[in-house]
Coordinates of C-alpha atoms and ligand atoms in Angstrom, one line a residue:
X1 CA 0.0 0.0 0.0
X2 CA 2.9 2.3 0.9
X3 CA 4.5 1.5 -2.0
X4 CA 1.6 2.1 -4.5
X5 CA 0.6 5.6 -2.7
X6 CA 4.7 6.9 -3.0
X7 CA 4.4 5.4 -7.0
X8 CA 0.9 7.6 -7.4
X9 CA 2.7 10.3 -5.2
X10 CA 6.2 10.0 -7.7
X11 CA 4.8 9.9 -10.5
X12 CA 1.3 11.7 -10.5
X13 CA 1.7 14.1 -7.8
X14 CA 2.0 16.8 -10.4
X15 CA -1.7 16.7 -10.9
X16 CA -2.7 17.5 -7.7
X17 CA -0.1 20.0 -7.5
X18 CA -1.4 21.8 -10.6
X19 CA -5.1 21.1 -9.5
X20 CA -4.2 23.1 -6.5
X21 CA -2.9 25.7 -8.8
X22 CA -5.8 25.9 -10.7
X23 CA -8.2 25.8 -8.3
X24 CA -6.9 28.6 -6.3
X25 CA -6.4 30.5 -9.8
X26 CA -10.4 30.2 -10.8
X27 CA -11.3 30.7 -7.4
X28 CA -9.5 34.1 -7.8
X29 CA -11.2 34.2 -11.2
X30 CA -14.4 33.9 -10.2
X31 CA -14.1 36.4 -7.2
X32 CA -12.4 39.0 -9.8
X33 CA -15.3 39.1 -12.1
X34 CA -17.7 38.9 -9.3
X35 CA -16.0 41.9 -7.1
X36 CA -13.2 43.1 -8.5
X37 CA -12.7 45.2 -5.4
X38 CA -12.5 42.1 -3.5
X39 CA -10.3 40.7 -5.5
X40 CA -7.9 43.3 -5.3
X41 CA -7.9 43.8 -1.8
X42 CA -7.7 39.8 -1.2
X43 CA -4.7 39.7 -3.6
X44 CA -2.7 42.9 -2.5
X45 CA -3.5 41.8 1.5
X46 CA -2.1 38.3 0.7
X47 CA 1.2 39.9 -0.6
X48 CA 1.3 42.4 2.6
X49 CA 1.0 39.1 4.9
X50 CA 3.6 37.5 2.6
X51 CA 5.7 40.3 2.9
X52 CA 5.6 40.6 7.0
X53 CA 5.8 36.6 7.0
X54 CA 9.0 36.6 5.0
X55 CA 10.1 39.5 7.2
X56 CA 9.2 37.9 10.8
X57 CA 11.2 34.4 9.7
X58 CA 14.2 35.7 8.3
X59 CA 14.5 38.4 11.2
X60 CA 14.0 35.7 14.2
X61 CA 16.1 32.9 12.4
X62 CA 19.1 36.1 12.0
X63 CA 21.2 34.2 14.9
X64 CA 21.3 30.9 13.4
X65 CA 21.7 31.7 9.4
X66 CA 25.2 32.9 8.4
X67 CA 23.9 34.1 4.9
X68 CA 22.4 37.4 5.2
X69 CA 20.7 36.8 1.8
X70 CA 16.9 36.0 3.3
X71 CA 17.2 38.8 5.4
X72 CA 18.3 41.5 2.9
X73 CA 15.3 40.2 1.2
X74 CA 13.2 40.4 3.6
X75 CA 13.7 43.9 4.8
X76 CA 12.9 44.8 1.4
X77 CA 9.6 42.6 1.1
X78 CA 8.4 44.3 4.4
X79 CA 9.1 47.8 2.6
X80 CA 7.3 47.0 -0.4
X81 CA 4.8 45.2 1.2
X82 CA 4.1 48.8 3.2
X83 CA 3.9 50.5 -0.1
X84 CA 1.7 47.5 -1.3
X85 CA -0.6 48.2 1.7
X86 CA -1.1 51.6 1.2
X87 CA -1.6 51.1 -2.7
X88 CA -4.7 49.3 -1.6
X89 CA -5.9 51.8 1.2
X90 CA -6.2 54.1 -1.7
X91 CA -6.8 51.8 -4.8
X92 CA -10.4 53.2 -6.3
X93 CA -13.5 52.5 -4.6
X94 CA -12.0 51.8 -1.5
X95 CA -12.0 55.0 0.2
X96 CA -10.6 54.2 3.6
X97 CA -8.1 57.5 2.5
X98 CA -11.0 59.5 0.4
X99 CA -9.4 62.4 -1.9
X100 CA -7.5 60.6 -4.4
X101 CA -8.4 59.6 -8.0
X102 CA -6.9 56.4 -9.7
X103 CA -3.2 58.1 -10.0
X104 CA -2.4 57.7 -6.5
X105 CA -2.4 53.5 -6.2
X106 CA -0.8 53.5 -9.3
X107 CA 2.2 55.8 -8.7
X108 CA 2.1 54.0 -4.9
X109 CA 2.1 50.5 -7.4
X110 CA 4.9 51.7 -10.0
X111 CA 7.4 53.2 -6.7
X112 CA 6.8 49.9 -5.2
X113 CA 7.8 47.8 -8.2
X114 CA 11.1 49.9 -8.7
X115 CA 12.1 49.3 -5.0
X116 CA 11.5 45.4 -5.6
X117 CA 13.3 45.0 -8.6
X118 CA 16.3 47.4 -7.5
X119 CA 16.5 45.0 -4.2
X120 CA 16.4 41.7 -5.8
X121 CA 18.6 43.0 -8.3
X122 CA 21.5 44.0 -5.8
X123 CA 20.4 41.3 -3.1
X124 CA 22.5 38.2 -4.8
X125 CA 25.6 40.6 -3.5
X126 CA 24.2 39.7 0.2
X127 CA 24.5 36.1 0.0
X128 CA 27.3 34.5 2.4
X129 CA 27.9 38.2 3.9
X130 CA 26.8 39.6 7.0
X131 CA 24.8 42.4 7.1
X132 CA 24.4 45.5 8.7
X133 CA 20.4 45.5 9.6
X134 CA 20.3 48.9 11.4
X135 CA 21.7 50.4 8.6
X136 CA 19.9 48.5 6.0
X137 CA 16.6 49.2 7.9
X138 CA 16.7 52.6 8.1
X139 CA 18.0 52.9 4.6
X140 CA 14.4 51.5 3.6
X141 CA 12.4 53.5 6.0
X142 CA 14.1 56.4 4.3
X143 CA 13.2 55.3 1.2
X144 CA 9.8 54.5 2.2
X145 CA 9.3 58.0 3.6
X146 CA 10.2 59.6 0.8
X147 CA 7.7 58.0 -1.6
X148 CA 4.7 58.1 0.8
X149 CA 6.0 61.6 1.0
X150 CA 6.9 62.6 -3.1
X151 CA 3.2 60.7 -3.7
X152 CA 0.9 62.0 -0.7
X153 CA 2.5 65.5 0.4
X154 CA 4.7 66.8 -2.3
X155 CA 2.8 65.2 -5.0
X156 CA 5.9 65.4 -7.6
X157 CA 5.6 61.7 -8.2
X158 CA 5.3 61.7 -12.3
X159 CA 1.9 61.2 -13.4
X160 CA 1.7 57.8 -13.9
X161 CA -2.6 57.5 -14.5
X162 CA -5.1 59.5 -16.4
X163 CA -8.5 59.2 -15.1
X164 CA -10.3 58.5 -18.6
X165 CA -7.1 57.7 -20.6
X166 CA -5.2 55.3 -19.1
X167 CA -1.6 54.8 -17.9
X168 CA 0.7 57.3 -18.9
X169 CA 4.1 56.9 -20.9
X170 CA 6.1 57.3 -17.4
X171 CA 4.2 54.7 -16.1
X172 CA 4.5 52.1 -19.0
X173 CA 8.3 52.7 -19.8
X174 CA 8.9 51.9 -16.4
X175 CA 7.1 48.7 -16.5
X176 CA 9.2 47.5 -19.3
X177 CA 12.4 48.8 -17.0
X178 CA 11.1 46.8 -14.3
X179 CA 10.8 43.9 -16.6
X180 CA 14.4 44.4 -17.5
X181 CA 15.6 44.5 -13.7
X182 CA 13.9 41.4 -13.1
X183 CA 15.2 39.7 -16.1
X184 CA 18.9 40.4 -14.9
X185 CA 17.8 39.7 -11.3
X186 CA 17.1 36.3 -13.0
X187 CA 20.7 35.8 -15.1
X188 CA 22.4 37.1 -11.8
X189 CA 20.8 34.3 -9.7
X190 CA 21.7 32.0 -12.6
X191 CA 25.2 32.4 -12.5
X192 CA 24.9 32.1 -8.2
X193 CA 22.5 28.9 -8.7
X194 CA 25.2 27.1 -6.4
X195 CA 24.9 29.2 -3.5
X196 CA 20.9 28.3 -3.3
X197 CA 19.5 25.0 -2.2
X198 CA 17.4 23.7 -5.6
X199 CA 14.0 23.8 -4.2
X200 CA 14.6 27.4 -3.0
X201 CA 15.9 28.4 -6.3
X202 CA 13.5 27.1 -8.3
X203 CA 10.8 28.7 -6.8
X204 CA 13.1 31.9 -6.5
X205 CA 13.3 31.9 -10.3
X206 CA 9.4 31.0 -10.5
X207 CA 8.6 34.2 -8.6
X208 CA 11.1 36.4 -10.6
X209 CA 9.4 34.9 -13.9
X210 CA 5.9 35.6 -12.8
X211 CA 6.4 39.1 -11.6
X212 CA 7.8 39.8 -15.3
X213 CA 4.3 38.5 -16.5
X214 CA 3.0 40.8 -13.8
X215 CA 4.8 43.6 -15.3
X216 CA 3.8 43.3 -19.1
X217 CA 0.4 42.5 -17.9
X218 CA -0.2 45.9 -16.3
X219 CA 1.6 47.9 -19.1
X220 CA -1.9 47.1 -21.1
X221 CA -4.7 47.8 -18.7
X222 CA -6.7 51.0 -19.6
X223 CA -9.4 50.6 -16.9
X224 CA -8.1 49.8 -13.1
X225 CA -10.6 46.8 -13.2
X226 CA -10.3 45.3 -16.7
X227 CA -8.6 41.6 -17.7
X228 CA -5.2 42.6 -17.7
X229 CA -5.1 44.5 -14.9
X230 CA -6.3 41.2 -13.1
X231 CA -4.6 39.2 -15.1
X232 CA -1.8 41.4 -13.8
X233 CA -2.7 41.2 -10.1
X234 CA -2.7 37.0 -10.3
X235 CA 0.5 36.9 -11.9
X236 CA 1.4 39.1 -8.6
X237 CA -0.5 36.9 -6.3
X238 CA 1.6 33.8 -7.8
X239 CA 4.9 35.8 -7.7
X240 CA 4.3 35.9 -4.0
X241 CA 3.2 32.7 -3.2
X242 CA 6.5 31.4 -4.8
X243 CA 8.4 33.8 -2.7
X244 CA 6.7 32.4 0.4
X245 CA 7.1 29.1 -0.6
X246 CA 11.3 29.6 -1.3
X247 CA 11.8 31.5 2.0
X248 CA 9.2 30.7 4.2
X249 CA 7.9 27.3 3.7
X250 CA 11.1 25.4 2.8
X251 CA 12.9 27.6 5.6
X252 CA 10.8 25.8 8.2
X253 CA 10.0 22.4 6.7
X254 CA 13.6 21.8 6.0
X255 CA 15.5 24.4 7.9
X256 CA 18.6 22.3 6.6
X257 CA 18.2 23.3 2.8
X258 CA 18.0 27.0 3.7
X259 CA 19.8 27.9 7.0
X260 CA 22.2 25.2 6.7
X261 CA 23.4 25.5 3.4
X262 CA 26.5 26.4 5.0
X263 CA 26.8 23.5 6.7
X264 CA 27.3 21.3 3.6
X265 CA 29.9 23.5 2.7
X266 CA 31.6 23.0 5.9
X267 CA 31.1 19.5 5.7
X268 CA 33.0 19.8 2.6
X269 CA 35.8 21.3 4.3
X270 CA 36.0 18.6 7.1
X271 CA 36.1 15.4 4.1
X272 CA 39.3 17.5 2.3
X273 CA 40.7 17.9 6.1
X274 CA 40.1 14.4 7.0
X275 CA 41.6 13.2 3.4
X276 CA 44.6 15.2 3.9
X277 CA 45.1 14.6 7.8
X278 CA 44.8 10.7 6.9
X279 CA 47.1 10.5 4.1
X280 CA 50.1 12.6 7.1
X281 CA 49.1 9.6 9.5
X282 CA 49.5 6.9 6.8
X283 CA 53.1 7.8 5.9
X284 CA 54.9 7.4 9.5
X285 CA 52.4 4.5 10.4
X286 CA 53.3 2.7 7.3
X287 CA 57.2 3.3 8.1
X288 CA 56.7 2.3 11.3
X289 CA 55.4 -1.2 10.1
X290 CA 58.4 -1.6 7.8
X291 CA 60.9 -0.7 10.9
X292 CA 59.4 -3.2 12.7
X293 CA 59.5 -6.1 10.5
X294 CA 63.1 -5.2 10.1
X295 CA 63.9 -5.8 14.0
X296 CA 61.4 -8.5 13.9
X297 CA 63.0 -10.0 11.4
X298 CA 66.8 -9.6 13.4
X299 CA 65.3 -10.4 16.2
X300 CA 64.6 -13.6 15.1
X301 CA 67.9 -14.2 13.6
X302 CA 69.4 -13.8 16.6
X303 CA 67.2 -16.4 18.5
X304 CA 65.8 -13.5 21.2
X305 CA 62.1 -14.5 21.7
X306 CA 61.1 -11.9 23.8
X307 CA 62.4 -9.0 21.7
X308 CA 60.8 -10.7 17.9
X309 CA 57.6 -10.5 20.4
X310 CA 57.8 -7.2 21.1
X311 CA 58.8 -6.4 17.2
X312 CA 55.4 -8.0 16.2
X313 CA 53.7 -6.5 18.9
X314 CA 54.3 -2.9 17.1
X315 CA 53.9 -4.5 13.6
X316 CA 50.5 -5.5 14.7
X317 CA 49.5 -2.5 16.6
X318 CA 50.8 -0.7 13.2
X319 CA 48.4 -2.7 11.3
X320 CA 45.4 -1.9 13.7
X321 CA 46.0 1.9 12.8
X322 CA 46.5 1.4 9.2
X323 CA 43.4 -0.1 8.8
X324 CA 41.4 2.7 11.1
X325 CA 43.1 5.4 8.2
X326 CA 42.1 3.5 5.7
X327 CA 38.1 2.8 6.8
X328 CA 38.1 6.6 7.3
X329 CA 40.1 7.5 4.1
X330 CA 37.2 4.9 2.3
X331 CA 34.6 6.7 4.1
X332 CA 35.6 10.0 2.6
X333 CA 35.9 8.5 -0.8
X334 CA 32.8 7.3 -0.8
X335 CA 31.5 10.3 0.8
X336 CA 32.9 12.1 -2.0
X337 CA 32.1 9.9 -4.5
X338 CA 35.5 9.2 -5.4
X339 CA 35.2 5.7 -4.4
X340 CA 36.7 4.1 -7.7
X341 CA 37.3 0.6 -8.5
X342 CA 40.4 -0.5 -10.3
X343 CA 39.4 -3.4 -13.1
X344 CA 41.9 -5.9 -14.0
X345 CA 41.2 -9.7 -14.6
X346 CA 42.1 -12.4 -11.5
X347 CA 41.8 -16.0 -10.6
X348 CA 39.0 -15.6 -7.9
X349 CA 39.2 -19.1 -6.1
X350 CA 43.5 -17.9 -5.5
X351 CA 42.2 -14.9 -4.0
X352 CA 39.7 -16.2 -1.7
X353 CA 42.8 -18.5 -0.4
X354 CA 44.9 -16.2 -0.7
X355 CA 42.7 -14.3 1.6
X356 CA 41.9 -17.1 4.2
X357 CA 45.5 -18.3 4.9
X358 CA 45.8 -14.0 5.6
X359 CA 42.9 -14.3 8.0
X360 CA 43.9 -17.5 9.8
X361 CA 46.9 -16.5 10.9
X362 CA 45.1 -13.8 12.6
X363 CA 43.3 -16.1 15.3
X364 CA 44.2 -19.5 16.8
X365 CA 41.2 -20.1 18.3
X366 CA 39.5 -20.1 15.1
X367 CA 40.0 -22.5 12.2
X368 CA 38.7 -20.9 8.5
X369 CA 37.5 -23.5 6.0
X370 CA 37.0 -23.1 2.2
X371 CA 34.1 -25.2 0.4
X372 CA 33.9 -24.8 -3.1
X373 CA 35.3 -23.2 -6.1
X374 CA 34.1 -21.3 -8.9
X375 CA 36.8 -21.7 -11.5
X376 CA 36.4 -18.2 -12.5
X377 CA 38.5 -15.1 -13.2
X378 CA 36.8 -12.7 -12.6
X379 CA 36.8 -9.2 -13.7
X380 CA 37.2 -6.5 -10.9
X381 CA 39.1 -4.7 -8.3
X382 CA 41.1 -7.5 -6.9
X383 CA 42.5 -5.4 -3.6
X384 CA 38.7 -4.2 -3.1
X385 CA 37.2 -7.8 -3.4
X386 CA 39.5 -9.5 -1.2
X387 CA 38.8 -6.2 1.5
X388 CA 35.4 -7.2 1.9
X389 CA 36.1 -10.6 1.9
X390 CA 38.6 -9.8 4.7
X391 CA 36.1 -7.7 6.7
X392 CA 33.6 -10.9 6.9
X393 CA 36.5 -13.3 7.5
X394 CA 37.4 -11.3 10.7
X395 CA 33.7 -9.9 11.8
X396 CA 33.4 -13.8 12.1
X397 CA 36.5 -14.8 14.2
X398 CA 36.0 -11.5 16.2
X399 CA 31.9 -12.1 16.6
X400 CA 32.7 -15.6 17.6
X401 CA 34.8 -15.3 20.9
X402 CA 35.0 -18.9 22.0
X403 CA 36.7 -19.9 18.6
X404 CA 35.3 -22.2 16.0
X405 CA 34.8 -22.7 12.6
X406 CA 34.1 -20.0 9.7
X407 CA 32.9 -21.6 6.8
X408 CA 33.5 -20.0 3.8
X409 CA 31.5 -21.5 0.8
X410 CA 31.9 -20.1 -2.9
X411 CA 29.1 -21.2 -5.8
X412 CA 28.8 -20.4 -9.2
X413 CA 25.6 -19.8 -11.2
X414 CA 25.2 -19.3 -14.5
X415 CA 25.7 -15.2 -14.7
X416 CA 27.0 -14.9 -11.1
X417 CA 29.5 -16.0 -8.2
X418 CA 28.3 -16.4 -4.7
X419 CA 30.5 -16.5 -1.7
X420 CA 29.5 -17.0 1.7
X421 CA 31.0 -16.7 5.0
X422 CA 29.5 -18.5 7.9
X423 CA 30.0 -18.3 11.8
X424 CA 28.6 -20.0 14.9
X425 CA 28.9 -17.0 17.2
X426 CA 26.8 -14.1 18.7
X427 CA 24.7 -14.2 15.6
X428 CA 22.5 -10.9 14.9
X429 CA 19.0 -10.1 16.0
X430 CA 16.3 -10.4 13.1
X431 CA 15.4 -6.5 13.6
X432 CA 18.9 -5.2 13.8
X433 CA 20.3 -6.9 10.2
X434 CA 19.2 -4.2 8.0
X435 CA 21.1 -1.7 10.0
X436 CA 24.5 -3.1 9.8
X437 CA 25.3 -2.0 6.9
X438 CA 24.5 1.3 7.7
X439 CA 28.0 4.0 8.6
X440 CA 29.1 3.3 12.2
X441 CA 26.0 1.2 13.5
X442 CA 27.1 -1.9 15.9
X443 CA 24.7 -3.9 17.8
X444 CA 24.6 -4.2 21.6
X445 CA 26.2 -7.9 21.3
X446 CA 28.7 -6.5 19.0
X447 CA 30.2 -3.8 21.3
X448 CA 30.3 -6.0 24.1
X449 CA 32.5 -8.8 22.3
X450 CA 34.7 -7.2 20.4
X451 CA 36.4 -3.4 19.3
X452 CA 35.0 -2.1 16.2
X453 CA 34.4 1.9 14.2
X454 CA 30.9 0.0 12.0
X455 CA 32.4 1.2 9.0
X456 CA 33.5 -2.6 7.9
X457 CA 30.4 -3.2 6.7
X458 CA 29.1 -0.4 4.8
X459 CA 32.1 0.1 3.5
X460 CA 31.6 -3.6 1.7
X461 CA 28.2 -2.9 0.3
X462 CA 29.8 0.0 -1.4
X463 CA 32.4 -2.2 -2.8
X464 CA 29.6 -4.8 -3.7
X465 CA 27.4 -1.8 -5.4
X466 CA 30.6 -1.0 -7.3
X467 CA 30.5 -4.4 -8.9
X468 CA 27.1 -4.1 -9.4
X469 CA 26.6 -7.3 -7.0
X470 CA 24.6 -7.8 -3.7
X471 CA 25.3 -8.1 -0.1
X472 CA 23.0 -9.9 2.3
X473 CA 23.3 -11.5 5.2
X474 CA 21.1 -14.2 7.1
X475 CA 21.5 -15.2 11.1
X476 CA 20.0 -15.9 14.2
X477 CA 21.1 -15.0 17.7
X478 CA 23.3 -16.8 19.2
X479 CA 23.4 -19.5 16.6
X480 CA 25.8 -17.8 14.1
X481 CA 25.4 -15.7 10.9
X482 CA 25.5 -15.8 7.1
X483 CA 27.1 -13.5 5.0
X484 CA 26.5 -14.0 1.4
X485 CA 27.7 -11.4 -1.5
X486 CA 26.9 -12.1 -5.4
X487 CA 29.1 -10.9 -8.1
X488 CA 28.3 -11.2 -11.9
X489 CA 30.1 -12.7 -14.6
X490 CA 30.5 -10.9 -17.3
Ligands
ADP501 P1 32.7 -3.4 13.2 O1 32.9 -4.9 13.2 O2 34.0 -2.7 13.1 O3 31.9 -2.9 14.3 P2 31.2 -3.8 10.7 O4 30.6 -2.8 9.8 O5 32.0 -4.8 10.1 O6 31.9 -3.0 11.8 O7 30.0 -4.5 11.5 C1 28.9 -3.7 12.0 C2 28.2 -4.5 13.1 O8 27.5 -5.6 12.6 C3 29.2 -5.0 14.1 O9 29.5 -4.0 15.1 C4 28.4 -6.1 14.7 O10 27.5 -5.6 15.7 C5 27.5 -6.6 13.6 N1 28.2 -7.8 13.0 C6 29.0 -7.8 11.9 N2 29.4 -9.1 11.6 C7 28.8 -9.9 12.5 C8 28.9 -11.3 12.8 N3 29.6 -12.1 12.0 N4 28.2 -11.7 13.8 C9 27.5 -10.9 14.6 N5 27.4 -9.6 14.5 C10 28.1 -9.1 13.4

């Protein structure tokens, strides 16, 4: 059931996305060419409550975000929404402020729009940077003063309607400026597309692209309640809504994406450290493994038991650190993506016992036994291969603490290899075995027998995914476990 609702979801959730659209667009329809004036004061209030919304989240999430972006951009929307709000105090008919004809929301509308497209059009500059909000703020309020006072008080606003006539040349030349500001708002954002999660962009660039419609639209209305002008005012109410959707909706459904951008970034920063810090450890660990198979080596020679012990002793404790740099130096790779196999062509029955006489001498309590052969060679990474068969190898002599056997079984199909590793030891609890493979999971059981990071394991898979083969394990608790990979045959 789950599965068929996420398939209907996947692959037809567009429809009810764009029924949603299109209902709320009719519903605006049909309320325009009922009431206009209803329409018009529905549409420009939604865009003031957009405006203060976008405004009241980017100004209490300041502390956590480190990209002063949102809030640049939300300053601005509260301005504009102001202007947008007093546009509709006056717009005709209303007559909560009597004593003004049709030029007064319009000059409000066109003063508005400028301050918009002038503030989306320098905001991309903001992002990363951290802002000075007084300053920024009181920049606006100036702004905003002076057009409520250049249109109310001074009235030298150019005329921008003509009760009778229609929008003047001021006002329709600077709707196709606008236009323009939006359009390199848009190529601006373009070039920055990095900087934005994709969700928010998208609907970033919806919203610029609409309020160009918007634009064009109201450069061809001649009466302040005709089609375009309403045509006009939807492609406004859209422009919003996308606007609230990039900052608002996606800032607190997945504050990651937007606040935390920065994060990923960081988390970039860490993987390069972590590549560079492991490749400094490997070099004096690795020496350190050669010095002491030298002594060891002497040692021997010379017949002094104690000191060849204490030789292996560091070879081994040399060994237990280059394997901890090289799970984390895999993790990064894979992290990174640079996880890369290295192809060549190999007898696969010498490696597996090539493999097991490596393992065995790792644990006397435990005895490792091979059934079965494939006869193949195999195409693949050779060195990768064997490390997963390695990890299984010892997960089963380490998760088996009272000794025993380990079975390890290889079969051949007709397009694939299967090789299996079998214990008798702790075993794994049915719930738990999807998890294991999962980055630095161990069970309870698991921690209490023996040391481990829980890297082994995923760390196979990806190897297995590589080959385009399969991991899987089977076990019960406290009877022993199964671990079974596949690999095809070319
Ligand atoms: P590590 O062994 O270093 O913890 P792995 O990724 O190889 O990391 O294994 C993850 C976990 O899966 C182990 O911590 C252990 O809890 C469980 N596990 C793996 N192999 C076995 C096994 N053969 N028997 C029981 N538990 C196992």
């Amino acid at each position: 059931m789950k599965l068929i609702l996420s398939f209907i979801k996947k692959h037809f959730g567009f429809i009810a996305v764009s029924g949603f659209y299109l209902t709320l667009f009719l519903l605006l329809y049909v309320i325009a060419s009922h009431n206009y004036l209803l329409f018009h004061v529905s549409v420009e209030m939604f865009t003031v409550i957009v405006a203060a919304s976008i405004f009241m989240f980017a100004w209490n999430t300041r502390k956590i975000s480190q990209n002063d972006y949102f809030l640049f951009l939300s300053i601005a929307y509260l301005f504009v929404g102001g202007i947008v709000f007093l546009h509709t105090l006056v717009y005709k008919g209303v007559n909560i402020i009597p004593g003004f004809n049709a030029n007064l929301p319009t000059q409000l509308w066109i003063a508005g729009r400028y301050l918009l497209a002038f503030s989306l059009l320098i905001s991309p500059f903001f992002i990363g940077k951290k802002l000075k909000k007084a300053v920024i703020f009181i920049l606006y309020l100036v702004i905003f003063t002076l057009i409520v006072a250049s249109t109310f008080y001074w009235k030298n606003f150019p005329i921008s309607y003509v009760e009778g006539v229609g929008l003047t040349s001021f006002k329709i030349v600077s709707e196709y400026i606008i236009s323009f500001l939006f359009l390199i708002s848009i190529v601006i954002l373009i070039r920055v597309k990095d900087k934005f999660d994709k969700e928010v962009f998208r609907y970033l660039i919806i919203s610029l692209i609409l309020n160009i419609f918007s634009e064009l639209l109201f450069t061809l209305y001649v009466s302040v309640y005709d089609l375009f002008n309403m045509l006009g005012h939807l492609a406004q109410f859209f422009s919003y809504y996308f606007i609230y959707k990039a900052i608002v909706a996606i800032g607190l459904t997945q504050p990651y994406n937007l606040l935390f951008l920065e994060l990923k970034e960081l988390g970039k920063r860490k993987d390069d450290f972590l590549s560079i810090a492991s490749h400094e450890f490997k070099t004096p660990v690795t020496s350190i493994k050669a010095y002491s198979q030298i002594l060891k080596q002497q040692f021997s020679k010379t017949g002094d038991i104690k000191k060849t012990d204490f030789a292996d002793q560091i070879s081994r404790q040399a060994d237990k650190i280059a394997d901890f740099i090289d799970n984390f130096m895999d993790i990064n790779k894979i992290e990174s993506g640079k996880l890369i196999i290295n192809l060549s062509e190999f007898d696969y029955d010498d490696l597996v016992l090539q493999t097991i006489s490596d393992c065995q001498h790792t644990s006397a309590k435990h005895k490792v036994l091979l059934r079965g052969k494939t006869g193949v060679i195999l195409k693949g990474d050779r060195n990768r291969i064997g490390q997963v068969l390695t990890n299984l190898i010892v997960n089963g002599i380490k998760y088996c603490p009272n000794g025993g056997k380990i079975i390890v079984n290889l079969r051949k199909d007709k397009h694939l290899i299967i090789t299996s590793v079998r214990d008798f030891g702790i075993g794994i609890e049915k719930n738990k075995k999807s998890q294991i493979f999962t980055k630095y999971y161990r069970t309870k059981e698991g921690e209490k027998n023996a040391q481990g990071l829980g890297l082994g394991l995923y760390i196979a898979r990806e190897i297995i995914k590589l080959h385009s083969g399969k991991i899987w394990v089977e076990s019960e608790k406290n009877k022993g476990t199964i671990f079974y990979f596949s690999l095809p045959i070319e």
